[in-house]
Each structure stands twice: as C-alpha cells, then as structure tokens.
Short mmCIF file of C-alpha atoms in Angstrom, two decimals:
data_model
loop_
_atom_site.label_atom_id
_atom_site.label_comp_id
_atom_site.label_asym_id
_atom_site.label_seq_id
_atom_site.Cartn_x
_atom_site.Cartn_y
_atom_site.Cartn_z
CA UNK A 1 99.20 58.04 77.03
CA UNK A 2 99.24 55.56 74.16
CA UNK A 3 102.61 54.52 72.74
CA UNK A 4 101.88 55.47 69.15
CA UNK A 5 101.62 59.21 68.48
CA UNK A 6 98.51 59.60 66.36
CA UNK A 7 98.29 62.51 63.92
CA UNK A 8 96.54 64.53 66.59
CA UNK A 9 97.91 67.91 67.67
CA UNK A 10 97.13 70.64 70.21
CA UNK A 11 98.47 74.18 69.84
CA UNK A 12 99.39 76.45 72.74
CA UNK A 13 99.74 80.24 72.81
CA UNK A 14 102.03 81.33 75.66
CA UNK A 15 101.86 85.12 75.88
CA UNK A 16 104.41 86.18 78.49
CA UNK A 17 105.72 89.46 79.86
CA UNK A 18 108.70 89.82 77.55
CA UNK A 19 108.00 87.30 74.79
CA UNK A 20 105.30 85.33 73.01
CA UNK A 21 105.58 81.72 71.87
CA UNK A 22 103.40 79.20 70.08
CA UNK A 23 104.07 75.50 70.61
CA UNK A 24 102.43 72.56 68.82
CA UNK A 25 102.20 69.28 70.79
CA UNK A 26 101.50 65.78 69.51
CA UNK A 27 99.28 63.13 71.11
CA UNK A 28 102.10 62.24 73.54
CA UNK A 29 102.42 65.90 74.64
CA UNK A 30 105.78 66.23 72.88
CA UNK A 31 106.55 69.57 71.16
CA UNK A 32 106.79 69.15 67.37
CA UNK A 33 107.04 72.81 66.36
CA UNK A 34 107.54 76.11 68.16
CA UNK A 35 108.47 79.74 67.65
CA UNK A 36 109.18 82.59 70.06
CA UNK A 37 109.57 86.35 69.65
CA UNK A 38 110.38 89.12 72.13
CA UNK A 39 108.43 92.39 72.06
CA UNK A 40 108.96 95.96 73.27
CA UNK A 41 108.84 97.03 76.92
CA UNK A 42 107.85 100.66 77.49
CA UNK A 43 108.88 102.56 80.64
CA UNK A 44 107.20 106.00 80.38
CA UNK A 45 107.98 106.91 84.01
CA UNK A 46 109.86 105.39 86.94
CA UNK A 47 107.93 102.34 88.13
CA UNK A 48 105.61 102.33 85.07
CA UNK A 49 105.65 99.42 82.59
CA UNK A 50 103.51 99.21 79.44
CA UNK A 51 103.05 97.01 76.36
CA UNK A 52 101.63 97.79 72.91
CA UNK A 53 98.57 95.50 72.53
CA UNK A 54 98.84 95.56 68.73
CA UNK A 55 102.47 94.43 68.88
CA UNK A 56 101.39 91.55 71.14
CA UNK A 57 98.72 90.55 68.60
CA UNK A 58 101.27 90.58 65.79
CA UNK A 59 103.70 88.50 67.88
CA UNK A 60 101.01 85.82 68.27
CA UNK A 61 100.34 85.85 64.52
CA UNK A 62 104.05 85.46 63.68
CA UNK A 63 104.61 82.70 66.23
CA UNK A 64 101.61 80.73 64.96
CA UNK A 65 102.75 80.92 61.35
CA UNK A 66 106.40 80.09 62.05
CA UNK A 67 105.61 77.17 64.39
CA UNK A 68 103.21 75.70 61.79
CA UNK A 69 105.87 76.03 59.10
CA UNK A 70 108.48 74.28 61.27
CA UNK A 71 106.18 71.39 62.25
CA UNK A 72 105.04 70.91 58.65
CA UNK A 73 108.62 70.99 57.37
CA UNK A 74 109.43 68.18 59.81
CA UNK A 75 106.71 66.01 58.28
CA UNK A 76 103.85 66.58 60.73
CA UNK A 77 100.40 66.92 59.17
CA UNK A 78 99.28 69.69 61.54
CA UNK A 79 96.76 71.21 59.11
CA UNK A 80 94.48 68.17 59.32
CA UNK A 81 95.42 66.95 62.80
CA UNK A 82 95.13 70.13 64.89
CA UNK A 83 92.21 69.64 67.29
CA UNK A 84 92.28 72.67 69.60
CA UNK A 85 94.23 75.67 70.87
CA UNK A 86 95.03 76.50 74.50
CA UNK A 87 96.06 79.94 75.72
CA UNK A 88 98.08 81.08 78.71
CA UNK A 89 99.15 84.61 79.51
CA UNK A 90 100.83 87.13 81.78
CA UNK A 91 98.16 87.86 84.38
CA UNK A 92 96.82 91.19 85.65
CA UNK A 93 98.19 93.17 82.68
CA UNK A 94 95.22 95.39 81.85
CA UNK A 95 93.86 97.08 78.75
CA UNK A 96 90.74 98.76 77.41
CA UNK A 97 89.81 98.85 73.73
CA UNK A 98 87.05 100.09 71.43
CA UNK A 99 84.26 97.64 70.70
CA UNK A 100 83.52 99.34 67.37
CA UNK A 101 87.03 99.82 65.97
CA UNK A 102 88.95 97.11 67.79
CA UNK A 103 91.73 99.58 68.59
CA UNK A 104 93.34 99.83 72.04
CA UNK A 105 92.48 103.07 73.84
CA UNK A 106 95.81 103.09 75.70
CA UNK A 107 98.82 100.83 76.08
CA UNK A 108 98.41 97.73 78.24
CA UNK A 109 99.39 98.47 81.86
CA UNK A 110 101.68 95.58 82.87
CA UNK A 111 101.25 93.50 86.02
CA UNK A 112 104.47 94.79 87.60
CA UNK A 113 103.53 98.44 86.97
CA UNK A 114 103.49 100.39 90.23
CA UNK A 115 101.37 103.44 89.32
CA UNK A 116 98.37 102.24 91.37
CA UNK A 117 100.34 101.17 94.44
CA UNK A 118 98.77 103.94 96.54
CA UNK A 119 95.37 102.27 96.04
CA UNK A 120 96.12 98.64 95.25
CA UNK A 121 98.41 97.13 92.62
CA UNK A 122 95.61 95.15 90.96
CA UNK A 123 93.10 97.96 90.26
CA UNK A 124 94.73 99.10 87.01
CA UNK A 125 91.37 99.45 85.27
CA UNK A 126 90.44 102.22 87.70
CA UNK A 127 93.58 104.16 86.78
CA UNK A 128 92.74 103.92 83.07
CA UNK A 129 89.16 105.09 83.68
CA UNK A 130 90.26 108.06 85.75
CA UNK A 131 93.34 109.21 83.83
CA UNK A 132 92.84 108.45 80.12
CA UNK A 133 90.27 110.63 78.33
CA UNK A 134 89.66 108.18 75.46
CA UNK A 135 88.88 105.46 77.99
CA UNK A 136 86.54 107.77 79.95
CA UNK A 137 84.61 108.66 76.78
CA UNK A 138 84.39 105.05 75.55
CA UNK A 139 83.11 103.82 78.92
CA UNK A 140 80.49 106.58 78.96
CA UNK A 141 79.32 105.85 75.40
CA UNK A 142 79.25 102.08 75.89
CA UNK A 143 82.04 101.46 73.37
CA UNK A 144 84.69 100.25 75.85
CA UNK A 145 85.71 96.66 76.46
CA UNK A 146 88.01 95.75 79.36
CA UNK A 147 90.20 92.72 79.55
CA UNK A 148 93.43 91.12 80.62
CA UNK A 149 95.70 89.79 77.86
CA UNK A 150 93.76 86.51 77.54
CA UNK A 151 90.57 88.48 76.89
CA UNK A 152 92.24 90.70 74.27
CA UNK A 153 93.71 87.72 72.42
CA UNK A 154 90.56 85.59 72.47
CA UNK A 155 88.37 88.51 71.32
CA UNK A 156 90.67 89.13 68.36
CA UNK A 157 91.23 85.46 67.54
CA UNK A 158 87.48 84.78 67.43
CA UNK A 159 86.58 87.66 65.12
CA UNK A 160 87.21 90.97 66.89
CA UNK A 161 84.74 93.63 65.71
CA UNK A 162 83.01 90.91 63.68
CA UNK A 163 81.66 88.97 66.64
CA UNK A 164 84.69 88.31 68.84
CA UNK A 165 84.00 86.43 72.08
CA UNK A 166 84.54 88.64 75.16
CA UNK A 167 85.61 86.28 77.97
CA UNK A 168 88.22 85.68 80.64
CA UNK A 169 88.90 82.66 82.82
CA UNK A 170 88.70 82.40 86.61
CA UNK A 171 92.48 82.48 87.16
CA UNK A 172 92.84 85.75 85.24
CA UNK A 173 89.65 87.28 86.64
CA UNK A 174 90.87 86.67 90.19
CA UNK A 175 93.87 88.94 89.59
CA UNK A 176 91.69 91.98 88.84
CA UNK A 177 90.42 91.94 92.46
CA UNK A 178 86.92 92.38 91.02
CA UNK A 179 85.86 88.72 91.14
CA UNK A 180 84.03 87.11 94.05
CA UNK A 181 86.19 84.11 94.95
CA UNK A 182 83.21 82.09 96.21
CA UNK A 183 80.75 82.65 93.36
CA UNK A 184 83.42 83.05 90.63
CA UNK A 185 81.40 85.97 89.24
CA UNK A 186 82.14 89.71 89.17
CA UNK A 187 81.48 91.08 92.63
CA UNK A 188 78.67 93.64 92.38
CA UNK A 189 79.39 95.51 95.66
CA UNK A 190 83.03 95.97 94.60
CA UNK A 191 82.02 97.21 91.15
CA UNK A 192 79.54 99.66 92.68
CA UNK A 193 82.09 100.96 95.18
CA UNK A 194 84.68 101.54 92.45
CA UNK A 195 82.19 102.85 89.90
CA UNK A 196 82.96 100.16 87.31
CA UNK A 197 80.20 99.16 84.89
CA UNK A 198 79.66 95.41 84.52
CA UNK A 199 78.93 96.06 80.82
CA UNK A 200 82.61 96.53 80.00
CA UNK A 201 83.72 93.33 81.77
CA UNK A 202 84.17 89.97 80.02
CA UNK A 203 82.19 86.86 80.87
CA UNK A 204 84.05 84.58 83.30
CA UNK A 205 84.52 81.00 82.05
CA UNK A 206 86.34 77.88 83.27
CA UNK A 207 89.89 76.87 82.37
CA UNK A 208 88.89 73.97 80.14
CA UNK A 209 85.91 74.37 77.83
CA UNK A 210 85.27 75.27 74.19
CA UNK A 211 85.19 79.07 74.13
CA UNK A 212 84.95 79.78 70.40
CA UNK A 213 86.61 79.08 67.06
CA UNK A 214 89.49 80.96 65.47
CA UNK A 215 88.19 83.29 62.75
CA UNK A 216 89.55 83.87 59.26
CA UNK A 217 92.62 86.07 58.90
CA UNK A 218 94.82 84.00 61.21
CA UNK A 219 97.39 81.34 60.24
CA UNK A 220 95.02 78.79 61.81
CA UNK A 221 91.26 79.04 61.24
CA UNK A 222 88.18 77.14 62.38
CA UNK A 223 89.98 75.48 65.31
CA UNK A 224 88.37 75.73 68.77
CA UNK A 225 90.04 77.64 71.59
CA UNK A 226 89.29 75.30 74.48
CA UNK A 227 91.79 76.09 77.22
CA UNK A 228 92.59 79.35 79.02
CA UNK A 229 94.68 79.77 82.18
CA UNK A 230 96.84 82.44 83.72
CA UNK A 231 100.50 81.53 83.26
CA UNK A 232 101.25 80.32 86.78
CA UNK A 233 98.16 78.12 87.00
CA UNK A 234 99.06 76.71 83.59
CA UNK A 235 102.57 75.87 84.79
CA UNK A 236 101.17 74.07 87.81
CA UNK A 237 98.99 71.93 85.51
CA UNK A 238 101.91 71.41 83.13
CA UNK A 239 103.97 70.13 86.07
CA UNK A 240 101.04 67.87 87.03
CA UNK A 241 101.37 69.10 90.63
CA UNK A 242 99.26 67.30 93.19
CA UNK A 243 97.97 68.64 96.50
CA UNK A 244 100.84 69.81 98.68
CA UNK A 245 103.48 69.89 95.92
CA UNK A 246 105.12 73.19 95.01
CA UNK A 247 106.33 74.55 91.70
CA UNK A 248 108.43 77.59 90.86
CA UNK A 249 108.43 79.21 87.42
CA UNK A 250 111.52 81.25 86.55
CA UNK A 251 110.61 83.79 83.88
CA UNK A 252 110.61 87.61 83.93
CA UNK A 253 109.61 87.23 87.56
CA UNK A 254 109.41 84.07 89.62
CA UNK A 255 106.15 82.56 90.82
CA UNK A 256 105.80 79.86 93.43
CA UNK A 257 102.55 77.94 94.01
CA UNK A 258 101.77 75.60 96.93
CA UNK A 259 97.99 75.79 97.34
CA UNK A 260 98.70 79.52 97.51
CA UNK A 261 100.93 81.85 95.56
CA UNK A 262 104.01 83.94 95.99
CA UNK A 263 105.03 86.45 93.33
CA UNK A 264 108.54 87.79 92.72
CA UNK A 265 108.71 90.80 90.39
CA UNK A 266 112.26 90.48 89.09
CA UNK A 267 113.92 87.13 88.41
CA UNK A 268 115.00 86.48 84.81
CA UNK A 269 114.48 90.19 84.15
CA UNK A 270 117.65 90.82 86.19
CA UNK A 271 119.58 88.73 83.67
CA UNK A 272 118.07 90.82 80.86
CA UNK A 273 119.27 93.91 82.75
CA UNK A 274 122.82 92.54 82.81
CA UNK A 275 122.50 92.04 79.04
CA UNK A 276 120.61 95.15 77.91
CA UNK A 277 121.26 97.65 80.70
CA UNK A 278 124.90 96.98 81.56
CA UNK A 279 126.18 95.06 78.53
CA UNK A 280 127.99 92.59 80.79
CA UNK A 281 126.69 89.65 78.74
CA UNK A 282 125.60 89.51 75.10
CA UNK A 283 122.91 86.88 75.58
CA UNK A 284 121.05 85.53 78.62
CA UNK A 285 122.58 82.08 78.08
CA UNK A 286 126.09 83.47 78.73
CA UNK A 287 125.42 84.15 82.42
CA UNK A 288 125.98 80.54 83.51
CA UNK A 289 129.47 80.39 82.01
CA UNK A 290 130.38 83.83 83.41
CA UNK A 291 129.06 83.07 86.91
CA UNK A 292 130.84 79.69 86.91
CA UNK A 293 134.22 81.44 86.62
CA UNK A 294 134.06 82.12 90.38
CA UNK A 295 133.18 79.77 93.22
CA UNK A 296 131.28 82.40 95.19
CA UNK A 297 130.01 85.97 94.87
CA UNK A 298 133.07 87.23 96.75
CA UNK A 299 130.84 88.53 99.52
CA UNK A 300 128.50 90.64 97.38
CA UNK A 301 124.71 90.44 97.52
CA UNK A 302 122.45 91.81 94.81
CA UNK A 303 118.75 92.56 95.46
CA UNK A 304 116.84 93.32 92.21
CA UNK A 305 114.16 95.52 93.77
CA UNK A 306 113.85 97.53 90.55
CA UNK A 307 110.12 98.12 91.07
CA UNK A 308 109.88 97.41 94.77
CA UNK A 309 109.73 93.96 96.37
CA UNK A 310 106.83 91.52 96.05
CA UNK A 311 106.28 88.48 98.32
CA UNK A 312 106.94 88.05 101.16
CA UNK A 313 108.24 91.60 101.80
CA UNK A 314 105.64 93.73 99.95
CA UNK A 315 107.69 96.93 99.96
CA UNK A 316 106.93 99.31 97.08
CA UNK A 317 109.49 101.75 98.52
CA UNK A 318 112.35 99.28 97.90
CA UNK A 319 114.89 99.81 95.11
CA UNK A 320 117.73 97.67 93.79
CA UNK A 321 121.00 97.44 95.73
CA UNK A 322 124.33 95.63 95.43
CA UNK A 323 126.26 95.49 98.71
CA UNK A 324 129.65 94.17 99.81
CA UNK A 325 131.65 95.32 96.77
CA UNK A 326 135.43 95.73 96.97
CA UNK A 327 138.20 96.19 94.36
CA UNK A 328 138.25 92.39 94.22
CA UNK A 329 134.70 92.35 92.81
CA UNK A 330 134.42 91.60 89.08
CA UNK A 331 131.63 90.95 86.57
CA UNK A 332 131.64 87.20 87.29
CA UNK A 333 130.88 87.90 90.96
CA UNK A 334 128.00 90.17 89.92
CA UNK A 335 126.65 87.55 87.51
CA UNK A 336 126.71 84.94 90.26
CA UNK A 337 125.07 87.36 92.70
CA UNK A 338 122.25 87.93 90.18
CA UNK A 339 121.64 84.16 89.97
CA UNK A 340 121.74 83.89 93.76
CA UNK A 341 119.22 86.73 94.08
CA UNK A 342 116.67 84.73 92.10
CA UNK A 343 117.16 81.73 94.39
CA UNK A 344 117.12 83.71 97.63
CA UNK A 345 113.80 85.27 96.62
CA UNK A 346 112.26 81.85 95.92
CA UNK A 347 113.59 80.60 99.26
CA UNK A 348 111.99 83.58 101.05
CA UNK A 349 108.60 82.85 99.51
CA UNK A 350 108.76 79.11 100.23
CA UNK A 351 109.74 79.74 103.86
CA UNK A 352 106.72 82.02 104.22
CA UNK A 353 104.46 79.41 102.59
CA UNK A 354 105.73 76.61 104.82
CA UNK A 355 105.10 78.79 107.86
CA UNK A 356 101.51 79.43 106.75
CA UNK A 357 100.73 75.88 105.60
CA UNK A 358 102.35 73.97 108.45
CA UNK A 359 103.58 70.39 108.15
CA UNK A 360 100.18 69.13 106.95
CA UNK A 361 100.17 71.56 104.05
CA UNK A 362 103.04 70.03 102.11
CA UNK A 363 103.96 66.66 100.66
CA UNK A 364 107.39 65.06 101.15
CA UNK A 365 108.91 62.16 99.25
CA UNK A 366 109.74 58.74 100.68
CA UNK A 367 112.98 60.19 102.12
CA UNK A 368 111.05 62.88 103.97
CA UNK A 369 112.30 65.59 101.59
CA UNK A 370 110.31 68.53 100.27
CA UNK A 371 110.55 68.71 96.46
CA UNK A 372 110.41 71.91 94.43
CA UNK A 373 109.34 71.37 90.81
CA UNK A 374 110.79 74.03 88.54
CA UNK A 375 110.13 75.30 85.03
CA UNK A 376 110.57 78.34 82.82
CA UNK A 377 113.33 79.46 80.48
CA UNK A 378 115.90 80.22 83.18
CA UNK A 379 115.88 76.63 84.47
CA UNK A 380 118.15 75.48 81.61
CA UNK A 381 120.86 77.09 83.76
CA UNK A 382 122.31 74.19 85.77
CA UNK A 383 124.23 76.52 88.08
CA UNK A 384 121.00 78.38 88.94
CA UNK A 385 119.27 75.11 89.78
CA UNK A 386 122.19 73.93 91.94
CA UNK A 387 122.25 77.25 93.82
CA UNK A 388 118.50 76.91 94.39
CA UNK A 389 118.91 73.42 95.87
CA UNK A 390 121.85 74.61 98.01
CA UNK A 391 119.94 77.56 99.46
CA UNK A 392 116.77 75.53 100.11
CA UNK A 393 118.55 72.51 101.54
CA UNK A 394 116.18 70.25 99.59
CA UNK A 395 115.96 68.77 96.07
CA UNK A 396 114.96 70.71 92.96
CA UNK A 397 113.29 68.69 90.18
CA UNK A 398 113.46 69.93 86.58
CA UNK A 399 111.26 68.21 83.96
CA UNK A 400 112.56 67.26 80.52
CA UNK A 401 110.22 69.87 78.98
CA UNK A 402 110.76 73.09 80.93
CA UNK A 403 108.06 75.02 79.05
CA UNK A 404 105.34 73.71 81.33
CA UNK A 405 103.29 76.90 81.10
CA UNK A 406 102.54 76.27 77.42
CA UNK A 407 102.09 72.56 78.14
CA UNK A 408 99.52 73.31 80.84
CA UNK A 409 97.45 75.40 78.43
CA UNK A 410 97.68 72.56 75.89
CA UNK A 411 96.55 70.05 78.54
CA UNK A 412 93.51 72.19 79.40
CA UNK A 413 92.58 72.53 75.72
CA UNK A 414 93.11 68.84 74.99
CA UNK A 415 91.11 67.84 78.06
CA UNK A 416 88.11 69.88 76.84
CA UNK A 417 88.04 68.20 73.42
CA UNK A 418 88.81 64.66 74.55
CA UNK A 419 92.41 64.36 73.36
CA UNK A 420 93.60 63.58 76.89
CA UNK A 421 92.03 62.42 80.15
CA UNK A 422 92.88 63.71 83.62
CA UNK A 423 94.43 60.33 84.42
CA UNK A 424 96.79 60.61 81.44
CA UNK A 425 97.79 64.18 82.33
CA UNK A 426 98.62 63.32 85.95
CA UNK A 427 100.43 60.02 85.20
CA UNK A 428 103.74 60.61 86.97
CA UNK A 429 105.98 57.69 85.94
CA UNK A 430 107.07 59.13 82.59
CA UNK A 431 107.62 62.61 84.07
CA UNK A 432 109.76 61.20 86.90
CA UNK A 433 111.84 59.09 84.53
CA UNK A 434 112.79 62.03 82.29
CA UNK A 435 113.36 64.69 84.97
CA UNK A 436 116.65 65.94 86.44
CA UNK A 437 117.09 66.30 90.21
CA UNK A 438 119.53 68.76 91.81
CA UNK A 439 120.49 68.00 95.41
CA UNK A 440 122.05 70.41 97.95
CA UNK A 441 125.85 70.35 98.19
CA UNK A 442 126.50 72.91 100.94
CA UNK A 443 126.20 72.47 104.69
CA UNK A 444 123.54 73.93 106.97
CA UNK A 445 125.94 76.35 108.67
CA UNK A 446 127.02 78.02 105.41
CA UNK A 447 123.41 78.08 104.21
CA UNK A 448 122.31 79.86 107.38
CA UNK A 449 125.11 82.46 107.11
CA UNK A 450 124.27 83.21 103.48
CA UNK A 451 120.57 83.63 104.29
CA UNK A 452 121.40 86.03 107.14
CA UNK A 453 123.55 88.11 104.79
CA UNK A 454 120.76 88.11 102.19
CA UNK A 455 118.23 89.39 104.73
CA UNK A 456 120.69 92.15 105.67
CA UNK A 457 120.95 93.10 101.98
CA UNK A 458 117.15 93.13 101.60
CA UNK A 459 116.84 95.50 104.58
CA UNK A 460 119.14 97.96 102.78
CA UNK A 461 116.66 98.28 99.89
CA UNK A 462 113.87 99.83 101.98
CA UNK A 463 112.83 103.49 101.84
CA UNK A 464 114.76 104.29 98.67
CA UNK A 465 111.89 105.14 96.31
CA UNK A 466 112.25 108.91 96.77
CA UNK A 467 115.96 109.18 96.00
CA UNK A 468 116.44 112.33 93.91
CA UNK A 469 117.16 111.83 90.22
#
C-alpha cells in the first residue's frame, strides 16, 4: 500500500457474540477511531442463549457515533473521506422479524444455543416457526423476514421498513444448513422437506460487492455497504491467510480455519465466567497477572463444557468440570487452568484438522514448522499465547493489529470500491515485520503428559447433561 495515507477511510462493523465494535481504517489499513460496547446475554433455560435484536441495533448505532467522534477529534476528516462500510458478524444466530413493522418477533437465538440439538444445531429457524406463535402467524401472512445478524443489520441500515435490502452473504448462509454449497443458492429440496418458504429468506450475495447505501437516521448516511462476511471468514481475510495456513480467533468461543473449520463454544467466555459468575477477577485483563502467580495449574484441569463440547468431540451431553483439586489449589491455579483449557481445545481441533488434511494440506515455514496465526481480544494475553505455543509444539504468530475480524470486513468493503487491490491486501512483508512470534518452551515429554491428562479430563465431562438441579 502507498506510503502516504490519503484521506480515504473504510468503516467496519464487527457484531460479535458478547460485544459490538465499529472501527475506522485509513488507506494504510491502520485503525484511526474505534468504539466497543457489550450487550446483554439472556439464558431463559439451561442450554438456551438469546440476544435482543433491538439492543444489538442500538449498540451498532452507538459504536458508529462514538468511533466517528474519536477519529474526528484526532484530526481525521472521516465525513468526507469515508468510502464504504464492511460488516462482519456472529454467524448462525437466527431471528425473524416483521416486514411491515420492523420489529423482531422473538429474541435472536444465538449460535451456541442448544435447544435444537435433537434435530441439528443449525436449524434454529425451524424451532422459531414451530414454537413461537407470532412467527407462525407472520410466516403464514407473508409478513415474516428471516435472517442471521448480518441480514438484520443490513436491512435496518439500508432503510428497514422503508425499502431495506434483504440479503445475506455466502459465509453466513452456509451456517443455516439451507444453502446448496455447490450452487450457492437456497437448496429447494431442503426447504421443501423442512417446510420453509423461500419467500422469507434473504437473497444470497458475495462477500465483496456494493449491497446498498446507508439510509438516513444513522450516524453515517449515503455510504455504500460493500463487504459482508461471517466473523471467522473475515478474520481469515484479515490475517491474509494463504492456502494451507491456519488461523485461530480467540473470542467468546475459539474458531480455527485451515481450509476447513473447527468451532469451540467456550473460550474467552470462560474468562467472563471467572469475572461475572465467580467474581475471581474484576476484569478480563486481570487473568494474565493472576495466572502468572503460579508456574503450573497444580495438577488441575478445567474443561469449560458449559453448553456441551463442539469440535472435535461433538458431545451435547457434556458439562463443565474441574478435576484434580486439592487443598493446595487456589484461584491462581484455576485462572491458569482456564487459560490452558482454551489452548488445549485449539490443539484438539488442529490435531483433528492435520489428520484430515494430511501433510499436503498444510504449509510450513522455511524451518519446516507449522505456524498458527492468532487474533481476537484474548490474544493480548502473552501467557495465553505462550501456553498455546507450548501445547502445540510449534510457533504462534500474533499480528500487530489483533482485531483482524473487523479488518477483514474492511478489506472486503475496500476491495469492492477500489480502495485496495488483492495484491495489497495479501502483501506479507509488512505483516511479518510487525508481528510477534511465540515459540514453545516445554519439552515433548511434558507436552505429551499434559495432553493425556487433558483428554482424561474431557472424558469426565460426558453424560452429565441430565444431572438433577
């Protein structure tokens, strides 16, 4: 990218599972203004997780306004230089709303919600159609619109009941299990089998194209929305991953992509549990200092199977356990065990991926090492990154800008309007120069023993879903 940063900006909406942020990037893809807010998590029953779609909308509005104010206060002429907006979002989270009023007909059912596990975790729309009367009526009368969070946001941003654009992108559509992966269209036989009308579904578009312009009533108006990707695909683009490279995003869950995907339900959310559920820490950032007070977990292993286990175990009957506790165990040991649990889970997924892909499916550096590129809020934790490298036995590379999910959405938007070229986005020299690499410090024998103990702990989580309350 050119040395001089022109007065050209791209905005990025990053709507995650526990928070929303808006980041403004300059021509050199450097953040010049950002704002983030957390929003409410609702747990109406064990295993159920919901969000208020209106609260999510308001969080986007606030983040946009605050980020604009910050960038402007720092002397950036964003009002005249903003060229496009990209959007990335928590995938699979499902909602249905009224076409005529714009109001949600039920809370959004979150991706980690387990209420449809008896059928399939992705068919959340079916549950809404069968169990919520307002949704049933709206579908029957033709007033219902279905969407994932990207669809809901774009529809509202482009006008809502006054002509909002009803679309989703391929990466989000694929998570509904209703899209044909070859044609990239809604699969008619599947819709017919499930009794879902194509009329309520959004149009499927690509990740990088002009979708529509932001309507009046928002802090930004008249600017095209030209990028839309599910969060994990956005992070992979933000990391500029090439064929055979892997990335792991550490957010509420953890998500690893290597020409395939592995999903972990609880990663950073376990740190939030230490903060909000147990009160062991006052802020998420305190966990590194607390966990660093001990050199090991003191023989305890924590498995955060709060809602079951995702890849590679796929056990919805699993529940959280902490094993190996003695009177010696203290809160620092637990904090360290929580960090280790995140890393063990990523290791499990990568091992499964390597087994599936074989040696030809991955790329190694000149030293013959496999590199894991990492991003997400939790990666500011140096201890977490070192533990990850130790347990993998290979290097972990953290970019200077860890918010690669938002950056990926910005790249897609900028690509569509000519701000950047593919060559500029995938230029690796600058990224390599500003990244931090963590290398393993423990031996193979200790690594093997720890992994065996972890697998033993995981086995203890099975068949616990029906424990009496």
